[in-house]
CSV table of C-alpha atoms in Angstrom, one decimal:
chain,number,residue,atom,x,y,z
A,1,MET,CA,162.7,87.0,117.7
A,2,SER,CA,164.2,84.0,118.4
A,3,LEU,CA,163.9,84.7,122.1
A,4,LEU,CA,160.1,83.9,121.7
A,5,PRO,CA,158.9,80.7,121.8
A,6,LYS,CA,158.1,78.8,118.5
A,7,SER,CA,155.1,80.8,117.1
A,8,THR,CA,154.4,79.1,114.2
A,9,LYS,CA,152.0,76.4,115.2
A,10,ARG,CA,149.6,79.3,115.8
A,11,ARG,CA,147.0,79.9,114.0
A,12,GLY,CA,145.1,83.3,113.5
A,13,GLY,CA,147.1,86.1,113.3
A,14,ASN,CA,147.1,89.2,110.9
A,15,GLY,CA,149.8,88.1,108.8
A,16,ASN,CA,152.2,91.2,109.1
A,17,GLY,CA,156.1,89.8,109.3
A,18,SER,CA,157.5,93.0,110.1
A,19,PRO,CA,158.0,94.3,113.9
A,20,ALA,CA,157.5,97.5,113.4
A,21,GLU,CA,154.1,96.9,112.6
A,22,SER,CA,153.5,94.2,115.3
A,23,GLU,CA,154.4,97.4,117.8
A,24,ALA,CA,152.2,99.5,116.2
A,25,THR,CA,149.4,97.2,116.7
A,26,GLY,CA,150.4,96.8,120.3
A,27,ASN,CA,149.7,94.1,122.6
A,28,GLY,CA,146.6,95.7,123.8
A,29,PRO,CA,144.4,93.5,121.4
A,30,GLN,CA,146.1,90.4,122.2
A,31,ILE,CA,145.4,90.6,125.9
A,32,GLU,CA,142.1,91.3,124.7
A,33,GLY,CA,142.0,88.4,122.3
A,34,ALA,CA,143.6,86.5,125.4
A,35,LEU,CA,140.9,87.6,127.9
A,36,LEU,CA,138.2,88.7,126.3
A,37,ARG,CA,137.0,87.3,123.1
A,38,GLY,CA,136.4,83.7,123.6
A,39,GLY,CA,136.1,83.0,119.6
A,40,GLU,CA,139.7,83.9,119.3
A,41,ARG,CA,141.5,82.6,122.4
A,42,ARG,CA,144.6,82.5,120.4
A,43,PRO,CA,146.8,85.3,120.7
A,44,ALA,CA,146.9,87.0,117.5
A,45,ASN,CA,150.5,87.0,116.9
A,46,GLY,CA,152.3,89.5,114.4
A,47,ASN,CA,155.8,88.6,114.0
A,48,GLY,CA,154.8,85.4,111.9
A,49,ASN,CA,158.0,83.0,111.8
A,50,GLY,CA,161.7,84.5,112.3
A,51,ASN,CA,162.1,87.4,110.2
A,52,GLY,CA,165.7,87.7,110.7
A,53,ASN,CA,165.5,91.0,112.2
A,54,GLY,CA,168.3,91.4,115.3
A,55,GLU,CA,169.8,88.1,114.0
A,56,GLY,CA,173.4,88.3,113.4
A,57,ASN,CA,173.8,92.1,114.2
A,58,GLY,CA,175.2,91.1,117.7
A,59,LYS,CA,173.6,93.4,120.5
A,60,VAL,CA,170.6,92.8,122.3
A,61,ASN,CA,167.8,93.6,120.9
A,62,THR,CA,166.1,95.5,123.5
A,63,GLN,CA,162.8,95.1,121.6
A,64,ALA,CA,162.4,91.7,121.3
A,65,LEU,CA,163.5,91.4,125.4
A,66,LYS,CA,160.4,93.6,125.7
A,67,GLU,CA,158.1,91.8,123.7
A,68,THR,CA,159.2,88.8,125.2
A,69,ALA,CA,158.4,89.9,128.5
A,70,THR,CA,155.0,90.9,127.6
A,71,GLU,CA,154.5,88.2,125.7
A,72,ILE,CA,155.1,85.5,128.2
A,73,PRO,CA,152.3,86.2,130.9
A,74,ILE,CA,149.7,86.4,127.4
A,75,GLN,CA,151.3,82.9,126.9
A,76,ALA,CA,150.4,81.8,130.3
A,77,ILE,CA,146.9,82.9,130.6
A,78,SER,CA,146.1,81.4,126.9
A,79,TRP,CA,147.7,78.1,127.7
A,80,LEU,CA,145.3,78.1,130.9
A,81,ASP,CA,142.2,79.5,129.1
A,82,GLU,CA,142.7,77.1,126.7
A,83,ARG,CA,142.3,74.2,129.0
A,84,THR,CA,139.8,76.0,131.0
A,85,GLY,CA,137.8,78.4,129.0
A,86,GLY,CA,138.1,80.3,132.0
A,87,SER,CA,137.8,83.4,130.1
A,88,SER,CA,134.4,83.2,128.7
A,89,THR,CA,133.2,82.6,132.6
A,90,LEU,CA,134.9,85.4,133.5
A,91,ARG,CA,134.0,87.7,130.6
A,92,GLY,CA,130.2,86.7,131.5
A,93,VAL,CA,130.8,87.5,135.5
A,94,LEU,CA,132.6,90.4,135.3
A,95,LEU,CA,131.9,92.2,132.3
A,96,ARG,CA,127.8,91.4,132.0
A,97,LYS,CA,125.7,94.3,131.4
A,98,VAL,CA,124.4,96.3,134.6
A,99,PRO,CA,121.7,98.8,134.4
A,100,ALA,CA,122.4,102.6,135.4
A,101,HIS,CA,122.7,101.9,138.9
A,102,ASP,CA,124.0,103.5,142.1
A,103,TRP,CA,126.4,102.8,144.7
A,104,SER,CA,123.5,100.9,146.9
A,105,TYR,CA,124.2,98.2,144.4
A,106,THR,CA,127.7,97.1,146.0
A,107,LEU,CA,126.1,96.5,149.1
A,108,GLY,CA,125.9,92.9,148.3
A,109,SER,CA,129.5,92.4,147.3
A,110,ALA,CA,130.0,94.4,150.8
A,111,VAL,CA,128.4,91.7,152.4
A,112,LEU,CA,130.3,89.0,150.4
A,113,PHE,CA,133.7,90.7,151.4
A,114,ALA,CA,132.5,91.0,155.1
A,115,PHE,CA,132.0,87.3,154.8
A,116,VAL,CA,135.1,86.3,153.3
A,117,SER,CA,137.1,88.7,155.8
A,118,GLN,CA,135.0,86.6,158.8
A,119,ALA,CA,135.7,83.2,157.1
A,120,VAL,CA,139.6,84.2,156.9
A,121,THR,CA,140.1,85.3,160.3
A,122,GLY,CA,138.1,82.6,161.7
A,123,VAL,CA,140.2,79.9,160.0
A,124,PHE,CA,143.1,81.6,161.9
A,125,LEU,CA,141.3,82.3,165.1
A,126,ALA,CA,140.8,78.7,165.2
A,127,MET,CA,144.4,77.8,165.0
A,128,TYR,CA,145.0,79.0,168.5
A,129,TYR,CA,141.2,78.5,169.9
A,130,ASP,CA,140.8,76.0,172.4
A,131,PRO,CA,136.9,74.8,172.3
A,132,SER,CA,136.9,72.8,175.7
A,133,ALA,CA,134.9,74.4,178.6
A,134,THR,CA,137.6,74.4,180.8
A,135,GLN,CA,140.2,75.9,178.3
A,136,ALA,CA,138.4,78.3,176.0
A,137,TYR,CA,138.6,81.0,178.0
A,138,ARG,CA,141.9,81.3,178.8
A,139,SER,CA,143.0,80.4,175.0
A,140,VAL,CA,140.6,83.5,174.3
A,141,GLN,CA,142.8,85.5,176.7
A,142,HIS,CA,145.9,83.8,174.8
A,143,ILE,CA,145.1,85.2,171.6
A,144,THR,CA,144.1,88.7,172.6
A,145,ASP,CA,146.9,89.3,175.2
A,146,GLU,CA,150.1,87.3,173.6
A,147,VAL,CA,149.8,86.1,170.0
A,148,PHE,CA,151.3,88.1,167.7
A,149,MET,CA,148.5,90.8,166.3
A,150,GLY,CA,145.6,88.4,167.9
A,151,GLU,CA,144.2,91.6,169.6
A,152,LEU,CA,143.5,92.9,165.8
A,153,VAL,CA,142.6,89.8,164.0
A,154,ARG,CA,140.0,88.5,166.8
A,155,GLY,CA,138.9,92.4,166.7
A,156,MET,CA,138.3,92.0,163.1
A,157,HIS,CA,136.1,89.0,163.4
A,158,ARG,CA,134.5,90.1,166.6
A,159,TRP,CA,133.3,93.6,165.1
A,160,GLY,CA,133.3,92.2,161.4
A,161,ALA,CA,130.2,90.1,162.8
A,162,THR,CA,128.6,93.0,163.5
A,163,VAL,CA,129.4,95.2,160.6
A,164,MET,CA,128.0,92.0,158.3
A,165,ILE,CA,124.9,91.7,160.0
A,166,ILE,CA,124.7,96.0,159.3
A,167,LEU,CA,125.7,95.5,155.7
A,168,LEU,CA,123.1,92.5,155.5
A,169,PHE,CA,120.2,94.6,156.8
A,170,LEU,CA,121.3,97.3,154.2
A,171,HIS,CA,121.5,95.2,151.3
A,172,LEU,CA,118.1,93.4,152.3
A,173,GLY,CA,116.3,97.3,152.7
A,174,GLN,CA,117.9,98.0,149.3
A,175,THR,CA,116.2,95.0,147.4
A,176,PHE,CA,113.4,95.3,149.0
A,177,LEU,CA,112.9,99.4,148.3
A,178,TYR,CA,114.1,98.8,144.8
A,179,GLY,CA,111.7,96.3,144.2
A,180,ALA,CA,114.6,93.7,143.5
A,181,TYR,CA,112.8,90.6,145.1
A,182,LYS,CA,109.9,90.8,142.0
A,183,TYR,CA,109.6,88.6,139.3
A,184,PRO,CA,111.8,86.6,138.3
A,185,ARG,CA,114.1,87.2,141.5
A,186,GLU,CA,111.9,85.6,144.0
A,187,ILE,CA,114.1,82.9,144.6
A,188,ASN,CA,116.9,84.6,145.4
A,189,TRP,CA,115.3,86.8,147.9
A,190,VAL,CA,114.3,83.5,149.6
A,191,ILE,CA,118.2,82.4,149.7
A,192,GLY,CA,118.7,85.7,150.8
A,193,VAL,CA,116.3,85.9,153.8
A,194,VAL,CA,117.9,82.1,154.2
A,195,LEU,CA,121.6,83.5,154.5
A,196,LEU,CA,120.3,86.2,156.6
A,197,VAL,CA,119.1,83.4,159.2
A,198,LEU,CA,122.1,81.7,158.9
A,199,THR,CA,124.2,85.0,159.2
A,200,LEU,CA,122.4,85.9,162.7
A,201,ALA,CA,122.5,81.7,163.6
A,202,MET,CA,126.7,82.4,163.3
A,203,GLY,CA,125.9,85.4,165.5
A,204,PHE,CA,124.5,83.6,168.2
A,205,THR,CA,126.6,80.5,168.2
A,206,GLY,CA,130.2,82.5,167.8
A,207,TYR,CA,128.7,84.7,170.8
A,208,LEU,CA,129.4,81.8,173.4
A,209,LEU,CA,132.9,81.0,172.3
A,210,PRO,CA,134.5,83.6,174.3
A,211,PHE,CA,133.3,81.5,177.3
A,212,ASP,CA,133.3,84.5,179.9
A,213,GLN,CA,130.5,85.3,182.1
A,214,ARG,CA,128.7,87.5,179.3
A,215,SER,CA,128.4,85.0,176.6
A,216,PHE,CA,127.6,82.2,179.2
A,217,TRP,CA,124.5,83.8,180.5
A,218,ALA,CA,123.7,85.4,176.9
A,219,THR,CA,123.6,81.8,175.4
A,220,ILE,CA,121.9,80.3,178.5
A,221,VAL,CA,119.0,82.9,178.0
A,222,GLY,CA,119.4,82.7,174.1
A,223,VAL,CA,118.9,78.8,174.7
A,224,ASN,CA,115.6,79.0,176.9
A,225,ILE,CA,114.4,81.5,174.6
A,226,ASN,CA,114.4,78.7,172.2
A,227,ALA,CA,112.7,76.2,174.9
A,228,SER,CA,109.7,78.9,175.2
A,229,GLY,CA,108.6,77.8,171.6
A,230,PRO,CA,105.6,75.4,172.2
A,231,VAL,CA,105.9,71.8,171.9
A,232,MET,CA,109.0,71.5,169.9
A,233,GLY,CA,110.8,74.3,171.8
A,234,PRO,CA,112.4,72.4,174.5
A,235,TYR,CA,113.6,69.6,172.2
A,236,LEU,CA,115.3,72.5,170.0
A,237,ALA,CA,117.1,73.7,173.5
A,238,ASP,CA,118.0,70.1,174.2
A,239,PHE,CA,119.5,69.7,170.6
A,240,LEU,CA,121.4,73.2,171.3
A,241,ARG,CA,123.1,72.1,174.7
A,242,GLY,CA,123.7,68.5,174.1
A,243,GLY,CA,121.7,67.4,176.7
A,244,PRO,CA,118.8,68.5,179.3
A,245,GLU,CA,121.7,71.0,181.1
A,246,PHE,CA,124.2,73.4,179.4
A,247,GLY,CA,127.5,71.4,179.6
A,248,ALA,CA,130.6,70.5,178.0
A,249,ALA,CA,128.9,69.4,175.4
A,250,THR,CA,127.1,72.9,174.5
A,251,LEU,CA,130.6,74.7,173.6
A,252,SER,CA,132.0,72.0,171.4
A,253,ARG,CA,128.5,71.8,169.8
A,254,PHE,CA,127.9,75.6,169.1
A,255,TYR,CA,132.1,75.3,167.9
A,256,ALA,CA,131.3,73.0,165.3
A,257,ILE,CA,128.0,74.2,164.1
A,258,HIS,CA,129.8,77.9,164.1
A,259,MET,CA,132.9,77.2,162.0
A,260,LEU,CA,131.3,74.1,160.1
A,261,LEU,CA,128.1,73.4,160.0
A,262,ILE,CA,126.7,76.9,158.9
A,263,PRO,CA,129.6,78.4,157.1
A,264,GLY,CA,129.6,75.2,154.7
A,265,LEU,CA,125.8,76.0,154.1
A,266,MET,CA,126.1,79.8,153.8
A,267,ALA,CA,129.3,79.4,151.0
A,268,ALA,CA,127.0,77.1,148.8
A,269,LEU,CA,124.0,79.5,149.1
A,270,ILE,CA,126.4,82.1,148.4
A,271,GLY,CA,127.2,80.2,145.1
A,272,ALA,CA,123.7,80.0,144.5
A,273,HIS,CA,123.1,83.6,145.1
A,274,LEU,CA,125.5,84.5,143.2
A,275,TYR,CA,124.6,82.3,140.2
A,276,LEU,CA,121.3,83.8,140.1
A,277,VAL,CA,122.7,87.3,140.2
A,278,ILE,CA,124.5,86.4,137.5
A,279,ARG,CA,121.8,84.8,135.2
A,280,LEU,CA,119.0,86.8,136.1
A,281,GLY,CA,120.9,90.3,135.9
A,282,THR,CA,120.3,93.1,138.3
A,283,THR,CA,116.8,95.1,138.5
A,284,ALA,CA,117.5,98.7,137.2
A,285,PRO,CA,116.8,101.3,140.0
A,286,PRO,CA,112.9,102.1,139.7
A,287,TRP,CA,113.4,105.8,138.7
A,288,ALA,CA,115.2,104.6,135.6
A,289,LYS,CA,112.9,104.8,132.7
A,290,ALA,CA,113.0,102.9,129.4
A,291,LYS,CA,114.0,105.3,126.2
A,292,LYS,CA,110.8,107.1,124.7
A,293,ARG,CA,111.1,105.9,121.1
A,294,ARG,CA,112.0,108.7,118.8
A,295,GLU,CA,109.5,109.8,116.4
A,296,LEU,CA,111.2,109.1,113.0
A,297,SER,CA,111.9,112.2,110.9
A,298,ARG,CA,110.6,112.7,107.4
A,299,GLU,CA,114.4,112.6,106.3
A,300,GLU,CA,114.6,109.0,107.6
A,301,ILE,CA,111.2,107.9,106.2
B,1,MET,CA,112.0,53.2,125.7
B,2,PRO,CA,110.2,50.6,123.7
B,3,ALA,CA,109.4,47.5,125.2
B,4,ALA,CA,111.2,44.5,124.6
B,5,TYR,CA,108.4,42.1,124.1
B,6,ASP,CA,104.5,42.8,124.7
B,7,GLY,CA,103.3,43.2,128.2
B,8,GLU,CA,107.0,44.1,129.2
B,9,THR,CA,105.9,46.8,132.3
B,10,VAL,CA,109.8,47.5,133.7
B,11,THR,CA,112.6,47.9,131.0
B,12,ARG,CA,116.0,47.1,131.4
B,13,ARG,CA,117.0,50.9,131.2
B,14,GLY,CA,114.5,51.5,133.7
B,15,LEU,CA,115.4,48.6,136.2
B,16,PHE,CA,118.9,49.7,135.9
B,17,THR,CA,118.5,53.3,136.7
B,18,GLY,CA,115.7,52.5,139.5
B,19,GLY,CA,118.6,50.1,140.5
B,20,ALA,CA,121.3,52.5,140.7
B,21,MET,CA,119.0,55.2,142.3
B,22,ALA,CA,118.1,52.9,145.2
B,23,ALA,CA,121.8,51.9,145.6
B,24,GLY,CA,122.8,55.5,145.6
B,25,GLY,CA,119.7,56.3,148.0
B,26,ILE,CA,121.0,53.6,150.3
B,27,ALA,CA,124.5,54.1,150.6
B,28,THR,CA,123.8,58.2,151.6
B,29,ALA,CA,121.0,57.1,154.1
B,30,ALA,CA,123.9,54.4,155.8
B,31,PHE,CA,126.1,57.3,156.6
B,32,ALA,CA,123.3,60.6,156.6
B,33,LEU,CA,120.9,58.4,159.3
B,34,PRO,CA,123.5,57.5,161.7
B,35,ALA,CA,125.3,61.2,161.5
B,36,LEU,CA,121.6,62.8,162.1
B,37,GLY,CA,121.1,60.5,164.7
B,38,PHE,CA,124.4,61.0,166.3
B,39,ALA,CA,123.8,65.0,166.5
B,40,VAL,CA,120.2,64.9,167.6
B,41,GLY,CA,120.7,62.0,170.2
B,42,PRO,CA,121.3,64.2,173.2
B,43,ILE,CA,117.5,64.8,173.1
B,44,LEU,CA,116.4,61.3,173.5
B,45,GLU,CA,118.5,60.0,176.4
B,46,ASP,CA,117.1,59.4,179.6
B,47,ALA,CA,117.7,61.8,182.6
B,48,ALA,CA,120.6,61.2,184.6
B,49,GLU,CA,121.1,58.8,187.5
B,50,GLU,CA,119.5,60.2,190.8
B,51,ASN,CA,122.1,61.9,192.8
B,52,PHE,CA,122.3,63.2,196.3
B,53,GLN,CA,124.6,65.7,197.3
B,54,ASP,CA,126.0,66.8,200.9
B,55,VAL,CA,125.2,70.5,201.8
B,56,GLY,CA,125.7,70.5,205.3
B,57,PRO,CA,124.5,69.7,208.5
B,58,GLU,CA,121.1,70.4,209.9
B,59,ALA,CA,122.3,72.7,212.3
B,60,ASP,CA,123.2,75.1,209.7
B,61,PHE,CA,119.7,76.0,208.7
B,62,ASN,CA,116.7,77.6,209.9
B,63,THR,CA,113.4,78.5,208.9
B,64,ASN,CA,113.2,82.3,208.9
B,65,THR,CA,115.6,82.8,206.1
B,66,TYR,CA,117.9,81.2,203.1
B,67,VAL,CA,120.9,79.8,203.3
B,68,SER,CA,122.9,79.6,199.8
B,69,LYS,CA,125.0,76.9,199.0
B,70,VAL,CA,127.0,75.9,195.5
B,71,ILE,CA,126.3,72.4,193.9
B,72,SER,CA,127.7,71.0,190.8
B,73,LEU,CA,125.0,69.8,188.6
B,74,PRO,CA,125.7,66.4,187.6
B,75,GLU,CA,124.7,67.0,183.8
B,76,SER,CA,127.1,69.7,183.6
B,77,GLU,CA,130.3,67.8,184.0
B,78,GLY,CA,133.4,68.8,182.6
B,79,THR,CA,132.3,72.7,182.3
B,80,GLY,CA,134.4,73.4,185.7
B,81,GLU,CA,133.0,76.5,187.5
B,82,ALA,CA,130.4,77.0,184.8
B,83,GLY,CA,128.9,73.6,186.0
B,84,LYS,CA,128.6,75.0,189.5
B,85,THR,CA,124.9,76.6,190.8
B,86,THR,CA,124.1,78.4,193.6
B,87,ILE,CA,121.1,77.0,195.6
B,88,TYR,CA,118.9,78.4,198.8
B,89,LEU,CA,118.2,76.2,201.5
B,90,ARG,CA,115.8,76.7,204.3
B,91,ARG,CA,114.0,74.7,206.8
B,92,THR,CA,110.3,74.3,205.9
B,93,ASP,CA,108.1,76.3,208.6
B,94,GLU,CA,104.8,74.4,209.1
B,95,LYS,CA,102.8,77.9,209.5
B,96,ARG,CA,104.1,79.5,206.6
B,97,ASP,CA,104.5,76.5,204.1
B,98,THR,CA,101.0,75.0,203.1
B,99,ASP,CA,102.4,73.2,200.3
B,100,GLU,CA,102.1,69.5,200.0
B,101,LEU,CA,105.4,68.8,198.7
B,102,GLY,CA,106.7,66.7,202.1
B,103,GLN,CA,110.0,68.0,202.2
B,104,LEU,CA,111.9,69.0,206.1
B,105,TYR,CA,114.0,71.2,204.0
B,106,ILE,CA,113.2,73.5,201.1
B,107,ALA,CA,116.3,73.8,198.5
B,108,ILE,CA,115.1,76.6,195.7
B,109,SER,CA,117.2,76.7,192.7
B,110,THR,CA,118.6,80.1,191.4
B,111,ARG,CA,117.5,79.8,187.8
B,112,CYS,CA,114.9,81.8,187.0
B,113,THR,CA,111.8,80.6,185.1
B,114,HIS,CA,111.9,83.2,182.6
B,115,LEU,CA,114.7,82.8,180.4
B,116,GLY,CA,117.5,81.1,182.8
B,117,CYS,CA,119.5,84.1,184.9
B,118,PRO,CA,120.5,83.5,188.2
B,119,VAL,CA,118.4,85.3,190.8
B,120,ARG,CA,119.8,86.4,194.3
B,121,TYR,CA,117.7,85.9,197.7
B,122,VAL,CA,117.1,89.5,199.1
B,123,THR,CA,116.8,89.2,203.2
B,124,ALA,CA,115.7,92.5,203.5
B,125,SER,CA,112.3,92.2,201.1
B,126,GLU,CA,111.9,88.7,201.5
B,127,ARG,CA,112.1,88.4,197.7
B,128,PHE,CA,114.1,86.6,195.0
B,129,ILE,CA,115.1,89.2,192.1
B,130,CYS,CA,116.3,88.1,188.8
B,131,PRO,CA,118.9,90.6,187.2
B,132,CYS,CA,118.1,90.0,183.6
B,133,HIS,CA,114.5,91.0,183.1
B,134,GLY,CA,113.5,92.0,186.5
B,135,GLY,CA,111.7,89.1,187.4
B,136,VAL,CA,110.5,88.6,191.3
B,137,TYR,CA,109.8,85.8,193.7
B,138,SER,CA,108.0,85.9,196.8
B,139,PHE,CA,109.7,84.1,199.8
B,140,ASP,CA,108.4,80.4,199.1
B,141,GLY,CA,109.8,80.9,195.3
B,142,LYS,CA,105.9,81.9,193.6
B,143,VAL,CA,105.9,85.0,191.0
B,144,SER,CA,105.0,88.0,192.5
B,145,GLY,CA,106.1,90.3,189.7
B,146,GLY,CA,107.6,90.4,186.2
B,147,PRO,CA,107.8,88.2,183.5
B,148,PRO,CA,108.3,84.6,184.8
B,149,VAL,CA,106.0,81.8,183.9
B,150,ARG,CA,106.0,79.7,187.0
B,151,PRO,CA,107.7,79.7,190.6
B,152,LEU,CA,111.1,78.9,191.1
B,153,ASP,CA,112.6,75.1,190.5
B,154,ARG,CA,113.3,73.4,193.7
B,155,PHE,CA,115.4,70.3,194.7
B,156,GLU,CA,115.0,66.9,196.3
B,157,THR,CA,115.8,67.2,199.9
B,158,LYS,CA,116.5,64.3,202.2
B,159,VAL,CA,118.3,64.4,206.0
B,160,ASP,CA,120.8,61.4,206.5
B,161,ARG,CA,122.3,61.2,209.9
B,162,GLY,CA,122.0,64.8,210.3
B,163,ARG,CA,123.5,65.8,207.2
B,164,VAL,CA,121.0,67.5,204.6
B,165,LEU,CA,121.4,66.2,200.8
B,166,VAL,CA,120.2,68.1,197.9
B,167,GLY,CA,118.9,65.5,195.2
B,168,ASP,CA,117.6,66.0,191.4
B,169,ARG,CA,115.3,69.3,190.9
B,170,PHE,CA,111.7,69.3,190.2
B,171,SER,CA,109.4,72.0,188.6
B,172,LEU,CA,106.2,73.4,190.2
B,173,ASN,CA,103.3,74.8,189.1
B,174,SER,CA,101.9,78.2,190.8
B,175,LYS,CA,99.5,76.0,193.2
B,176,LEU,CA,103.3,74.5,194.1
B,177,GLU,CA,102.4,71.1,192.7
B,178,ARG,CA,105.1,68.8,191.8
B,179,LYS,CA,105.8,68.4,188.2
B,180,LYS,CA,108.6,67.1,186.1
B,181,PRO,CA,111.7,69.0,185.7
B,182,ARG,CA,111.2,72.2,182.7
B,183,ASP,CA,113.7,74.3,181.1
B,184,PRO,CA,113.0,78.1,182.2
B,185,SER,CA,110.3,79.7,179.9
B,186,ASN,CA,107.9,76.7,179.7
B,187,HIS,CA,104.4,77.4,181.3
B,188,LEU,CA,102.9,74.8,183.9
B,189,ASP,CA,99.4,76.4,184.2
B,190,GLY,CA,96.0,76.5,182.6
B,191,LEU,CA,95.9,75.3,178.7
B,192,TRP,CA,99.7,76.7,178.7
B,193,GLN,CA,101.0,73.3,180.3
B,194,TYR,CA,100.1,70.9,177.2
B,195,LEU,CA,102.3,73.1,174.9
B,196,TYR,CA,105.3,72.1,176.9
B,197,PRO,CA,105.2,68.3,177.8
B,198,SER,CA,107.9,66.7,180.0
B,199,ARG,CA,110.6,65.1,177.9
B,200,PRO,CA,112.9,62.3,178.1
B,201,THR,CA,115.8,64.0,179.2
B,202,THR,CA,114.2,65.2,182.2
């Protein structure tokens, strides 16, 4: 076991000295110890202090090599875990108890995946996109026609936006129909509705960015719909346009809102949304019934 | 916290806590308020200076039909082609035009007063027609059908040494009375007009 890093410092362990026994226990419990059981983070190492096996017989001890190979990642994980406490957090997040459920419970994760996909493709599109009124259309053409796989990345961002909104509405419908907005999850419903509005705002601001005829006029119409609100509407339209007329400032405003302001807000709110999901748990589906208490049999009494 | 002495109203700790919070609040406000003002500033800026553009000699225009010209909106500077707009011009016909705007040349904005799409003048029907949501306007720009809320906007015109000049945009109510320029969708008649006051930017 000379290949193993020194293990004398480790406490715990079941004290079995022979390598055969340690192999019999396998590494499963050790991984579990590292990842799952917060209280027993230091992996139980069955090898104890060097036991002399393999020393002196001159040939390569394949079993020791094998054990080393499995030991190193476990040690790396426990090194990290000792310093971050990550395993107890991950356990609480990933291995928490959920009620008997169906596939519709995955819709929230689906929306999250769509958001991450939009964020990643959006960041890469920003590397080629030029948010100036005279260059925007040209740069989008450049992305679509000339950049390697540009058509694919832009297509994923463009269609992913639609997919995200469809998934959002399915998620909202599922939450509503399953009554998952009720006590104590009202705040999460409210956060979810704010996220819905922000996502629609992402759709509105992103629509302008290709700066072709369709997006130009759609944005004019969209801003003027905002202007139709009484009293505050015209001011809101001025804010969106950056002035009384649609101008060069409008595109850079929309771009900043689209890629900085709203994504930041959304990331923060998604964090709060997930925190509440983990804290409160998911609602059991409406058809799930609590187990009836069984009558005790005479023998049991 | 027990008071240090009788009659003490603010403890030392209370004073320091409050002081630290106030300092943090002032520091935050010092960057947040200017940043917010920076973002919303355009809604408070004054309208652009008066600006007249030459659209051609008087001989180009008549009283029977509209002639289209392209002008650039001064507020849309830097947007290239997108900052240009088509307008329709004709000479006032004293028998037909009974408004009291007192302009020799009528310059009609192509911005539909429903939601801002560009209208098109159809000579055969003497109507302006909007492609987006079906707004229709008569020869003098009054609404004759569809969703628009007020007549088409117009531009100031004047004649200088035989050339027709086009200036700032203004809006009209249904009696063709002159109003400050508004956004599309803003009503200028009846009780509705009080919900859409004019703004500093226009």
